[in-house]
């Protein structure tokens, strides 16, 4: 009886995670920390998160599904940028940098359309 309940519970959980909004929900939760800034642009948006010691960023396509060129870059002041780029269907990233007491600069692109921040989260 207990085994049947566990199987039913597991199957029910799987159904909740599958659906049209599953990809978008997952994209929201891939970075730890609190959402700090969302920068929208023509083909997507750049999402920036921060916890006490780390900053995290990802670029999310406005219309997911088609494989296209995407990138995200996150740089802590005084350090080299961390980049994720390639052909993706939903998002590029996440990229994470140590940003305790540091400003960060973030940029992202989807299908050739780019967005960039100045030094933020100082």
mmCIF file of N, CA and C in Angstrom:
data_model
loop_
_atom_site.group_PDB
_atom_site.id
_atom_site.type_symbol
_atom_site.label_atom_id
_atom_site.label_comp_id
_atom_site.label_asym_id
_atom_site.label_seq_id
_atom_site.Cartn_x
_atom_site.Cartn_y
_atom_site.Cartn_z
ATOM 1 N N UNK A 1 0.834 -1.199 0.000
ATOM 2 C CA UNK A 1 0.000 0.000 0.000
ATOM 3 C C UNK A 1 0.871 1.253 0.000
ATOM 4 N N UNK A 2 1.880 1.286 0.846
ATOM 5 C CA UNK A 2 2.783 2.432 0.912
ATOM 6 C C UNK A 2 3.509 2.624 -0.416
ATOM 7 N N UNK A 3 3.932 1.519 -1.021
ATOM 8 C CA UNK A 3 4.621 1.586 -2.303
ATOM 9 C C UNK A 3 3.715 2.181 -3.379
ATOM 10 N N UNK A 4 2.444 1.788 -3.406
ATOM 11 C CA UNK A 4 1.497 2.332 -4.379
ATOM 12 C C UNK A 4 1.313 3.832 -4.181
ATOM 13 N N UNK A 5 1.244 4.283 -2.939
ATOM 14 C CA UNK A 5 1.094 5.715 -2.665
ATOM 15 C C UNK A 5 2.319 6.480 -3.149
ATOM 16 N N UNK A 6 3.507 5.937 -2.917
ATOM 17 C CA UNK A 6 4.737 6.593 -3.363
ATOM 18 C C UNK A 6 4.805 6.669 -4.885
ATOM 19 N N UNK A 7 4.412 5.591 -5.553
ATOM 20 C CA UNK A 7 4.415 5.583 -7.012
ATOM 21 C C UNK A 7 3.418 6.614 -7.540
ATOM 22 N N UNK A 8 2.227 6.664 -6.956
ATOM 23 C CA UNK A 8 1.216 7.622 -7.393
ATOM 24 C C UNK A 8 1.682 9.053 -7.139
ATOM 25 N N UNK A 9 2.320 9.294 -6.003
ATOM 26 C CA UNK A 9 2.821 10.617 -5.666
ATOM 27 C C UNK A 9 3.924 11.028 -6.635
ATOM 28 N N UNK A 10 4.828 10.118 -6.949
ATOM 29 C CA UNK A 10 5.912 10.403 -7.892
ATOM 30 C C UNK A 10 5.366 10.692 -9.278
ATOM 31 N N UNK A 11 4.414 9.906 -9.742
ATOM 32 C CA UNK A 11 3.818 10.127 -11.058
ATOM 33 C C UNK A 11 3.082 11.462 -11.093
ATOM 34 N N UNK A 12 2.391 11.794 -10.036
ATOM 35 C CA UNK A 12 1.688 13.078 -9.964
ATOM 36 C C UNK A 12 2.651 14.244 -9.987
ATOM 37 N N UNK A 13 3.781 14.118 -9.301
ATOM 38 C CA UNK A 13 4.793 15.173 -9.308
ATOM 39 C C UNK A 13 5.375 15.347 -10.698
ATOM 40 N N UNK A 14 5.596 14.255 -11.400
ATOM 41 C CA UNK A 14 6.144 14.329 -12.756
ATOM 42 C C UNK A 14 5.174 15.056 -13.678
ATOM 43 N N UNK A 15 3.889 14.830 -13.515
ATOM 44 C CA UNK A 15 2.908 15.502 -14.361
ATOM 45 C C UNK A 15 2.890 16.995 -14.098
ATOM 46 N N UNK A 16 3.109 17.400 -12.873
ATOM 47 C CA UNK A 16 3.122 18.813 -12.549
ATOM 48 C C UNK A 16 4.308 19.500 -13.216
ATOM 49 N N UNK A 17 5.437 18.812 -13.328
ATOM 50 C CA UNK A 17 6.635 19.409 -13.887
ATOM 51 C C UNK A 17 6.653 19.443 -15.407
ATOM 52 N N UNK A 18 5.778 18.697 -16.045
ATOM 53 C CA UNK A 18 5.752 18.649 -17.507
ATOM 54 C C UNK A 18 4.592 19.495 -17.991
ATOM 55 N N UNK A 19 4.851 20.315 -18.991
ATOM 56 C CA UNK A 19 3.805 21.163 -19.543
ATOM 57 C C UNK A 19 4.417 22.358 -20.230
ATOM 58 N N UNK A 20 3.595 23.220 -20.796
ATOM 59 C CA UNK A 20 4.106 24.333 -21.580
ATOM 60 C C UNK A 20 4.916 25.326 -20.769
ATOM 61 N N UNK A 21 4.641 25.480 -19.476
ATOM 62 C CA UNK A 21 5.364 26.444 -18.662
ATOM 63 C C UNK A 21 6.527 25.826 -17.899
ATOM 64 N N UNK A 22 6.800 24.546 -18.097
ATOM 65 C CA UNK A 22 7.875 23.883 -17.356
ATOM 66 C C UNK A 22 9.228 24.493 -17.667
ATOM 67 N N UNK A 23 9.522 24.790 -18.921
ATOM 68 C CA UNK A 23 10.815 25.358 -19.293
ATOM 69 C C UNK A 23 10.987 26.740 -18.679
ATOM 70 N N UNK A 24 9.972 27.558 -18.737
ATOM 71 C CA UNK A 24 10.055 28.902 -18.181
ATOM 72 C C UNK A 24 10.234 28.843 -16.663
ATOM 73 N N UNK A 25 9.536 27.940 -15.996
ATOM 74 C CA UNK A 25 9.665 27.805 -14.547
ATOM 75 C C UNK A 25 11.070 27.355 -14.184
ATOM 76 N N UNK A 26 11.633 26.444 -14.964
ATOM 77 C CA UNK A 26 12.982 25.984 -14.683
ATOM 78 C C UNK A 26 13.983 27.102 -14.893
ATOM 79 N N UNK A 27 13.796 27.910 -15.919
ATOM 80 C CA UNK A 27 14.710 29.010 -16.196
ATOM 81 C C UNK A 27 14.720 29.995 -15.045
ATOM 82 N N UNK A 28 13.597 30.162 -14.397
ATOM 83 C CA UNK A 28 13.519 31.088 -13.284
ATOM 84 C C UNK A 28 14.341 30.589 -12.112
ATOM 85 N N UNK A 29 14.441 29.305 -11.924
ATOM 86 C CA UNK A 29 15.040 28.766 -10.707
ATOM 87 C C UNK A 29 16.467 28.245 -10.869
ATOM 88 N N UNK A 30 17.117 28.419 -12.017
ATOM 89 C CA UNK A 30 18.455 27.866 -12.182
ATOM 90 C C UNK A 30 19.520 28.640 -11.426
ATOM 91 N N UNK A 31 19.298 29.905 -11.122
ATOM 92 C CA UNK A 31 20.241 30.695 -10.336
ATOM 93 C C UNK A 31 19.785 30.754 -8.889
ATOM 94 N N UNK A 32 20.741 30.636 -7.982
ATOM 95 C CA UNK A 32 20.384 30.804 -6.574
ATOM 96 C C UNK A 32 20.438 32.294 -6.233
ATOM 97 N N UNK A 33 19.824 32.642 -5.149
ATOM 98 C CA UNK A 33 19.801 34.031 -4.730
ATOM 99 C C UNK A 33 18.503 34.709 -5.126
ATOM 100 N N UNK A 34 18.458 36.004 -4.899
ATOM 101 C CA UNK A 34 17.265 36.786 -5.194
ATOM 102 C C UNK A 34 17.388 37.448 -6.555
ATOM 103 N N UNK A 35 16.279 37.531 -7.246
ATOM 104 C CA UNK A 35 16.261 38.245 -8.523
ATOM 105 C C UNK A 35 16.558 39.714 -8.246
ATOM 106 N N UNK A 36 17.552 40.271 -8.932
ATOM 107 C CA UNK A 36 17.933 41.659 -8.730
ATOM 108 C C UNK A 36 17.452 42.552 -9.859
ATOM 109 N N UNK A 37 17.670 42.105 -11.089
ATOM 110 C CA UNK A 37 17.352 42.931 -12.246
ATOM 111 C C UNK A 37 16.947 42.040 -13.413
ATOM 112 N N UNK A 38 15.990 42.503 -14.184
ATOM 113 C CA UNK A 38 15.650 41.869 -15.452
ATOM 114 C C UNK A 38 15.696 42.955 -16.509
ATOM 115 N N UNK A 39 16.541 42.744 -17.517
ATOM 116 C CA UNK A 39 16.682 43.712 -18.599
ATOM 117 C C UNK A 39 16.067 43.084 -19.850
ATOM 118 N N UNK A 40 14.972 43.659 -20.321
ATOM 119 C CA UNK A 40 14.292 43.117 -21.502
ATOM 120 C C UNK A 40 14.848 43.765 -22.759
ATOM 121 N N UNK A 41 14.899 42.982 -23.834
ATOM 122 C CA UNK A 41 15.276 43.496 -25.140
ATOM 123 C C UNK A 41 14.464 42.781 -26.197
ATOM 124 N N UNK A 42 14.656 43.128 -27.463
ATOM 125 C CA UNK A 42 13.764 42.693 -28.543
ATOM 126 C C UNK A 42 13.558 41.188 -28.609
ATOM 127 N N UNK A 43 14.599 40.387 -28.409
ATOM 128 C CA UNK A 43 14.481 38.942 -28.601
ATOM 129 C C UNK A 43 14.556 38.137 -27.314
ATOM 130 N N UNK A 44 14.605 38.796 -26.161
ATOM 131 C CA UNK A 44 14.675 38.048 -24.907
ATOM 132 C C UNK A 44 14.846 38.957 -23.709
ATOM 133 N N UNK A 45 15.397 38.371 -22.666
ATOM 134 C CA UNK A 45 15.672 39.145 -21.458
ATOM 135 C C UNK A 45 16.883 38.595 -20.735
ATOM 136 N N UNK A 46 17.542 39.478 -20.029
ATOM 137 C CA UNK A 46 18.722 39.157 -19.244
ATOM 138 C C UNK A 46 18.304 39.186 -17.782
ATOM 139 N N UNK A 47 18.473 38.065 -17.077
ATOM 140 C CA UNK A 47 18.062 37.970 -15.665
ATOM 141 C C UNK A 47 19.297 37.889 -14.791
ATOM 142 N N UNK A 48 19.318 38.712 -13.742
ATOM 143 C CA UNK A 48 20.474 38.797 -12.861
ATOM 144 C C UNK A 48 20.015 38.520 -11.430
ATOM 145 N N UNK A 49 20.743 37.629 -10.762
ATOM 146 C CA UNK A 49 20.435 37.209 -9.399
ATOM 147 C C UNK A 49 21.656 37.445 -8.524
ATOM 148 N N UNK A 50 21.417 37.634 -7.209
ATOM 149 C CA UNK A 50 22.541 37.828 -6.296
ATOM 150 C C UNK A 50 22.201 37.249 -4.942
ATOM 151 N N UNK A 51 23.157 36.539 -4.372
ATOM 152 C CA UNK A 51 23.072 36.201 -2.958
ATOM 153 C C UNK A 51 24.227 36.923 -2.293
ATOM 154 N N UNK A 52 24.539 36.626 -1.071
ATOM 155 C CA UNK A 52 25.544 37.402 -0.351
ATOM 156 C C UNK A 52 26.884 37.449 -1.073
ATOM 157 N N UNK A 53 27.369 36.324 -1.543
ATOM 158 C CA UNK A 53 28.728 36.255 -2.085
ATOM 159 C C UNK A 53 28.804 36.078 -3.605
ATOM 160 N N UNK A 54 27.708 35.703 -4.256
ATOM 161 C CA UNK A 54 27.774 35.371 -5.681
ATOM 162 C C UNK A 54 26.706 36.102 -6.484
ATOM 163 N N UNK A 55 27.043 36.372 -7.730
ATOM 164 C CA UNK A 55 26.074 36.889 -8.699
ATOM 165 C C UNK A 55 25.912 35.825 -9.778
ATOM 166 N N UNK A 56 24.728 35.764 -10.345
ATOM 167 C CA UNK A 56 24.406 34.758 -11.357
ATOM 168 C C UNK A 56 23.567 35.432 -12.439
ATOM 169 N N UNK A 57 23.756 35.015 -13.684
ATOM 170 C CA UNK A 57 22.991 35.609 -14.778
ATOM 171 C C UNK A 57 22.655 34.570 -15.830
ATOM 172 N N UNK A 58 21.566 34.809 -16.548
ATOM 173 C CA UNK A 58 21.207 33.997 -17.692
ATOM 174 C C UNK A 58 20.417 34.845 -18.676
ATOM 175 N N UNK A 59 20.511 34.482 -19.938
ATOM 176 C CA UNK A 59 19.749 35.121 -20.999
ATOM 177 C C UNK A 59 18.647 34.161 -21.400
ATOM 178 N N UNK A 60 17.409 34.642 -21.413
ATOM 179 C CA UNK A 60 16.249 33.808 -21.738
ATOM 180 C C UNK A 60 15.628 34.317 -23.033
ATOM 181 N N UNK A 61 15.373 33.414 -23.976
ATOM 182 C CA UNK A 61 14.756 33.780 -25.253
ATOM 183 C C UNK A 61 13.305 34.180 -25.054
ATOM 184 N N UNK A 62 12.863 35.172 -25.807
ATOM 185 C CA UNK A 62 11.474 35.619 -25.738
ATOM 186 C C UNK A 62 10.528 34.540 -26.270
ATOM 187 N N UNK A 63 10.910 33.889 -27.351
ATOM 188 C CA UNK A 63 10.115 32.811 -27.942
ATOM 189 C C UNK A 63 10.951 31.539 -27.973
ATOM 190 N N UNK A 64 10.954 30.752 -26.888
ATOM 191 C CA UNK A 64 11.779 29.543 -26.850
ATOM 192 C C UNK A 64 11.295 28.494 -27.846
ATOM 193 N N UNK A 65 12.208 27.605 -28.201
ATOM 194 C CA UNK A 65 11.835 26.499 -29.071
ATOM 195 C C UNK A 65 12.749 26.343 -30.258
ATOM 196 N N UNK A 66 13.081 27.424 -30.931
ATOM 197 C CA UNK A 66 13.956 27.373 -32.093
ATOM 198 C C UNK A 66 15.407 27.498 -31.641
ATOM 199 N N UNK A 67 16.270 26.625 -32.115
ATOM 200 C CA UNK A 67 17.691 26.695 -31.777
ATOM 201 C C UNK A 67 18.292 27.921 -32.458
ATOM 202 N N UNK A 68 18.924 28.786 -31.656
ATOM 203 C CA UNK A 68 19.511 30.019 -32.191
ATOM 204 C C UNK A 68 20.709 30.440 -31.351
ATOM 205 N N UNK A 69 21.496 31.346 -31.881
ATOM 206 C CA UNK A 69 22.682 31.825 -31.168
ATOM 207 C C UNK A 69 22.267 32.638 -29.956
ATOM 208 N N UNK A 70 22.828 32.274 -28.793
ATOM 209 C CA UNK A 70 22.566 32.994 -27.542
ATOM 210 C C UNK A 70 23.853 33.071 -26.757
ATOM 211 N N UNK A 71 23.937 34.100 -25.914
ATOM 212 C CA UNK A 71 25.096 34.206 -25.029
ATOM 213 C C UNK A 71 24.736 34.987 -23.785
ATOM 214 N N UNK A 72 25.529 34.759 -22.751
ATOM 215 C CA UNK A 72 25.452 35.543 -21.528
ATOM 216 C C UNK A 72 26.876 35.686 -21.003
ATOM 217 N N UNK A 73 27.181 36.866 -20.496
ATOM 218 C CA UNK A 73 28.504 37.147 -19.943
ATOM 219 C C UNK A 73 28.326 37.871 -18.627
ATOM 220 N N UNK A 74 29.071 37.457 -17.617
ATOM 221 C CA UNK A 74 28.999 38.051 -16.285
ATOM 222 C C UNK A 74 30.417 38.289 -15.808
ATOM 223 N N UNK A 75 30.721 39.526 -15.431
ATOM 224 C CA UNK A 75 32.072 39.877 -15.015
ATOM 225 C C UNK A 75 32.044 40.637 -13.707
ATOM 226 N N UNK A 76 32.775 40.147 -12.724
ATOM 227 C CA UNK A 76 32.966 40.879 -11.478
ATOM 228 C C UNK A 76 34.094 41.879 -11.706
ATOM 229 N N UNK A 77 33.998 43.072 -11.120
ATOM 230 C CA UNK A 77 35.041 44.083 -11.295
ATOM 231 C C UNK A 77 36.376 43.521 -10.827
ATOM 232 N N UNK A 78 37.382 43.651 -11.685
ATOM 233 C CA UNK A 78 38.712 43.153 -11.369
ATOM 234 C C UNK A 78 38.948 41.711 -11.781
ATOM 235 N N UNK A 79 37.968 41.077 -12.402
ATOM 236 C CA UNK A 79 38.103 39.674 -12.811
ATOM 237 C C UNK A 79 37.753 39.536 -14.290
ATOM 238 N N UNK A 80 38.059 38.393 -14.846
ATOM 239 C CA UNK A 80 37.699 38.112 -16.242
ATOM 240 C C UNK A 80 36.232 37.718 -16.331
ATOM 241 N N UNK A 81 35.592 37.991 -17.465
ATOM 242 C CA UNK A 81 34.187 37.608 -17.608
ATOM 243 C C UNK A 81 34.025 36.092 -17.737
ATOM 244 N N UNK A 82 32.905 35.599 -17.244
ATOM 245 C CA UNK A 82 32.511 34.196 -17.417
ATOM 246 C C UNK A 82 31.418 34.196 -18.479
ATOM 247 N N UNK A 83 31.606 33.397 -19.529
ATOM 248 C CA UNK A 83 30.725 33.449 -20.692
ATOM 249 C C UNK A 83 30.142 32.068 -20.986
ATOM 250 N N UNK A 84 28.881 32.048 -21.376
ATOM 251 C CA UNK A 84 28.259 30.850 -21.931
ATOM 252 C C UNK A 84 27.638 31.276 -23.249
ATOM 253 N N UNK A 85 28.104 30.684 -24.339
ATOM 254 C CA UNK A 85 27.544 31.034 -25.642
ATOM 255 C C UNK A 85 27.426 29.789 -26.505
ATOM 256 N N UNK A 86 26.510 29.835 -27.439
ATOM 257 C CA UNK A 86 26.281 28.711 -28.331
ATOM 258 C C UNK A 86 24.905 28.817 -28.945
ATOM 259 N N UNK A 87 24.425 27.715 -29.494
ATOM 260 C CA UNK A 87 23.073 27.674 -30.068
ATOM 261 C C UNK A 87 22.176 26.925 -29.094
ATOM 262 N N UNK A 88 21.211 27.637 -28.545
ATOM 263 C CA UNK A 88 20.324 27.089 -27.528
ATOM 264 C C UNK A 88 18.874 27.316 -27.930
ATOM 265 N N UNK A 89 17.958 26.557 -27.314
ATOM 266 C CA UNK A 89 16.534 26.703 -27.614
ATOM 267 C C UNK A 89 15.805 27.594 -26.615
ATOM 268 N N UNK A 90 16.287 27.657 -25.365
ATOM 269 C CA UNK A 90 15.552 28.392 -24.339
ATOM 270 C C UNK A 90 16.384 29.473 -23.672
ATOM 271 N N UNK A 91 17.576 29.120 -23.182
ATOM 272 C CA UNK A 91 18.386 30.108 -22.477
ATOM 273 C C UNK A 91 19.865 29.775 -22.565
ATOM 274 N N UNK A 92 20.682 30.799 -22.348
ATOM 275 C CA UNK A 92 22.130 30.651 -22.209
ATOM 276 C C UNK A 92 22.458 30.903 -20.748
ATOM 277 N N UNK A 93 23.333 30.096 -20.199
ATOM 278 C CA UNK A 93 23.683 30.232 -18.789
ATOM 279 C C UNK A 93 23.116 29.072 -18.023
ATOM 280 N N UNK A 94 23.157 29.134 -16.750
ATOM 281 C CA UNK A 94 23.580 30.268 -15.931
ATOM 282 C C UNK A 94 25.103 30.363 -15.823
ATOM 283 N N UNK A 95 25.584 31.570 -15.586
ATOM 284 C CA UNK A 95 26.988 31.800 -15.265
ATOM 285 C C UNK A 95 27.031 32.462 -13.895
ATOM 286 N N UNK A 96 28.012 32.097 -13.103
ATOM 287 C CA UNK A 96 28.118 32.578 -11.729
ATOM 288 C C UNK A 96 29.526 33.096 -11.476
ATOM 289 N N UNK A 97 29.631 34.209 -10.736
ATOM 290 C CA UNK A 97 30.927 34.746 -10.325
ATOM 291 C C UNK A 97 30.880 35.103 -8.852
ATOM 292 N N UNK A 98 32.044 35.083 -8.226
ATOM 293 C CA UNK A 98 32.160 35.543 -6.844
ATOM 294 C C UNK A 98 32.081 37.063 -6.868
ATOM 295 N N UNK A 99 31.137 37.635 -6.145
ATOM 296 C CA UNK A 99 30.904 39.072 -6.225
ATOM 297 C C UNK A 99 30.694 39.705 -4.859
ATOM 298 N N UNK A 100 31.337 39.177 -3.838
ATOM 299 C CA UNK A 100 31.240 39.760 -2.501
ATOM 300 C C UNK A 100 31.942 41.119 -2.519
ATOM 301 N N UNK A 101 31.209 42.180 -2.243
ATOM 302 C CA UNK A 101 31.738 43.549 -2.240
ATOM 303 C C UNK A 101 32.324 43.964 -3.582
ATOM 304 N N UNK A 102 31.754 43.481 -4.680
ATOM 305 C CA UNK A 102 32.213 43.836 -6.022
ATOM 306 C C UNK A 102 31.027 44.185 -6.899
ATOM 307 N N UNK A 103 31.232 45.123 -7.801
ATOM 308 C CA UNK A 103 30.240 45.410 -8.828
ATOM 309 C C UNK A 103 30.362 44.347 -9.912
ATOM 310 N N UNK A 104 29.308 44.164 -10.682
ATOM 311 C CA UNK A 104 29.351 43.232 -11.813
ATOM 312 C C UNK A 104 28.842 43.930 -13.062
ATOM 313 N N UNK A 105 29.280 43.429 -14.211
ATOM 314 C CA UNK A 105 28.812 43.896 -15.510
ATOM 315 C C UNK A 105 28.264 42.675 -16.236
ATOM 316 N N UNK A 106 27.072 42.821 -16.837
ATOM 317 C CA UNK A 106 26.390 41.690 -17.449
ATOM 318 C C UNK A 106 25.982 42.053 -18.875
ATOM 319 N N UNK A 107 26.113 41.089 -19.781
ATOM 320 C CA UNK A 107 25.612 41.288 -21.142
ATOM 321 C C UNK A 107 24.997 39.989 -21.635
ATOM 322 N N UNK A 108 24.080 40.115 -22.579
ATOM 323 C CA UNK A 108 23.432 38.940 -23.142
ATOM 324 C C UNK A 108 22.996 39.217 -24.568
ATOM 325 N N UNK A 109 22.805 38.155 -25.328
ATOM 326 C CA UNK A 109 22.369 38.289 -26.714
ATOM 327 C C UNK A 109 21.529 37.091 -27.114
ATOM 328 N N UNK A 110 20.538 37.349 -27.960
ATOM 329 C CA UNK A 110 19.718 36.307 -28.570
ATOM 330 C C UNK A 110 19.533 36.698 -30.030
ATOM 331 N N UNK A 111 19.931 35.833 -30.939
ATOM 332 C CA UNK A 111 19.777 36.049 -32.382
ATOM 333 C C UNK A 111 20.347 37.391 -32.843
ATOM 334 N N UNK A 112 21.513 37.755 -32.336
ATOM 335 C CA UNK A 112 22.182 38.977 -32.778
ATOM 336 C C UNK A 112 21.742 40.246 -32.088
ATOM 337 N N UNK A 113 20.659 40.231 -31.350
ATOM 338 C CA UNK A 113 20.213 41.405 -30.590
ATOM 339 C C UNK A 113 20.867 41.337 -29.220
ATOM 340 N N UNK A 114 21.533 42.435 -28.806
ATOM 341 C CA UNK A 114 22.334 42.432 -27.584
ATOM 342 C C UNK A 114 21.824 43.440 -26.580
ATOM 343 N N UNK A 115 22.150 43.176 -25.322
ATOM 344 C CA UNK A 115 21.888 44.123 -24.250
ATOM 345 C C UNK A 115 23.062 44.026 -23.277
ATOM 346 N N UNK A 116 23.371 45.141 -22.634
ATOM 347 C CA UNK A 116 24.468 45.170 -21.692
ATOM 348 C C UNK A 116 24.152 46.139 -20.567
ATOM 349 N N UNK A 117 24.641 45.833 -19.387
ATOM 350 C CA UNK A 117 24.488 46.754 -18.259
ATOM 351 C C UNK A 117 25.834 47.431 -18.048
ATOM 352 N N UNK A 118 25.832 48.485 -17.312
ATOM 353 C CA UNK A 118 27.085 49.046 -16.830
ATOM 354 C C UNK A 118 27.475 48.262 -15.584
ATOM 355 N N UNK A 119 28.296 48.847 -14.739
ATOM 356 C CA UNK A 119 28.636 48.203 -13.466
ATOM 357 C C UNK A 119 27.450 48.356 -12.533
ATOM 358 N N UNK A 120 26.921 47.237 -12.062
ATOM 359 C CA UNK A 120 25.727 47.240 -11.209
ATOM 360 C C UNK A 120 25.965 46.393 -9.959
ATOM 361 N N UNK A 121 25.002 46.374 -9.064
ATOM 362 C CA UNK A 121 25.018 45.610 -7.812
ATOM 363 C C UNK A 121 26.225 45.967 -6.947
ATOM 364 N N UNK A 122 26.612 47.220 -6.965
ATOM 365 C CA UNK A 122 27.771 47.672 -6.205
ATOM 366 C C UNK A 122 27.463 47.773 -4.719
#
